[in-house]
């Protein structure tokens, strides 16, 4: 069963920012209803107040729809919401004209104030929302300016003084412009978060590509030279064999020797590629986490540890780091290596535990499985080869801790403790 708030935890950081931005736009609509519609009940009679509140509620609903569609359009998920924007213009005009009629023909006094608030308020909100659905600074300024001019023109039936009309138009211009700038900045921030997330993924892919190039280069260096020698020796053996020379056998023996040596060198290259050194993995984890915007803290000494112990613990660091990036939403990761009573203890702790999936929480190394033994089961198999143990699980709210312990031979333990002291 999904825990409370699990729908939020499983979201990536850009998705969380998008959800926050979308509901912020919806909250603007709620503010419009409260500020313009509900307050009308304290200024005029119940009948007119209800009419004004219903008009403002309808206008706010259209604003919410347009802002949501405009956000999707900005993210490239749907076409530009031209029709909803024109619908908002029409609704804004209808609400404004109705407010003008109520202010002109309704009872004098507080009703004029209530209708006037609705009249100016809906135009300000509409100007701010419609700018989300257009590109370019000039077009956005033109939208706000058009609403400001319209606000001034619609005051003529009220026989307002020219100065008052200009002031009202300026108020719509300033308020609508402020709402437009706020909304556009929110979209810019959302796009920036998505761009940073894409850049992080690109950096990871480049790191993988660079490692593949290094591996291919090593194989080329090993095999290129040996295959060239094998080709020459084989050609020479063919020529000698055709001439009936006994040296052909010696050349083929040499070809066999070079082929066997090539096999050994290839195995060495692959073994070096697959083995994980603890010191190297700690440095790599620090760099990758830093590139992903995660604060990393690495403490402890690795000098003097046997190669097989470093390899096993290096795999723990590698898998834990990979799964923190892939499944969690951590802000900080702490890695500690310490010696305790003839044992080396590696602890990897992060604060990005999400919903439990697979054989361990995504914040820990339990969500992936693949060749070579990814996940907790694969790590336990690697550690069992050196008589090590692995414990993993959440500790506290939102914190995941992985602890690997490996016993040290007596000589290695003494050397390690000597280095540590």
JSON list of C-alpha atoms in Angstrom, two decimals, residues 17 21 71 74-76 135 184-198:
[
{"chain": "A", "resi": 17, "resn": "UNK", "atom": "CA", "xyz": [8.30, 22.12, -9.22]},
{"chain": "A", "resi": 21, "resn": "UNK", "atom": "CA", "xyz": [3.72, 26.01, -10.26]},
{"chain": "A", "resi": 71, "resn": "UNK", "atom": "CA", "xyz": [1.81, 25.62, -18.89]},
{"chain": "A", "resi": 74, "resn": "UNK", "atom": "CA", "xyz": [5.17, 25.86, -22.67]},
{"chain": "A", "resi": 75, "resn": "UNK", "atom": "CA", "xyz": [6.39, 22.32, -21.91]},
{"chain": "A", "resi": 76, "resn": "UNK", "atom": "CA", "xyz": [5.53, 21.23, -25.48]},
{"chain": "A", "resi": 135, "resn": "UNK", "atom": "CA", "xyz": [5.68, 34.29, -26.74]},
{"chain": "A", "resi": 184, "resn": "UNK", "atom": "CA", "xyz": [6.20, 34.40, -16.57]},
{"chain": "A", "resi": 185, "resn": "UNK", "atom": "CA", "xyz": [8.97, 34.18, -13.98]},
{"chain": "A", "resi": 186, "resn": "UNK", "atom": "CA", "xyz": [7.35, 31.04, -12.56]},
{"chain": "A", "resi": 187, "resn": "UNK", "atom": "CA", "xyz": [7.38, 29.46, -16.03]},
{"chain": "A", "resi": 188, "resn": "UNK", "atom": "CA", "xyz": [11.00, 30.52, -16.56]},
{"chain": "A", "resi": 189, "resn": "UNK", "atom": "CA", "xyz": [11.98, 28.93, -13.26]},
{"chain": "A", "resi": 190, "resn": "UNK", "atom": "CA", "xyz": [10.17, 25.71, -14.19]},
{"chain": "A", "resi": 191, "resn": "UNK", "atom": "CA", "xyz": [11.91, 25.55, -17.57]},
{"chain": "A", "resi": 192, "resn": "UNK", "atom": "CA", "xyz": [15.25, 26.19, -15.86]},
{"chain": "A", "resi": 193, "resn": "UNK", "atom": "CA", "xyz": [14.69, 23.27, -13.48]},
{"chain": "A", "resi": 194, "resn": "UNK", "atom": "CA", "xyz": [13.87, 20.96, -16.40]},
{"chain": "A", "resi": 195, "resn": "UNK", "atom": "CA", "xyz": [16.95, 22.20, -18.28]},
{"chain": "A", "resi": 196, "resn": "UNK", "atom": "CA", "xyz": [19.17, 21.48, -15.27]},
{"chain": "A", "resi": 197, "resn": "UNK", "atom": "CA", "xyz": [17.69, 17.99, -14.96]},
{"chain": "A", "resi": 198, "resn": "UNK", "atom": "CA", "xyz": [18.34, 17.35, -18.66]}
]
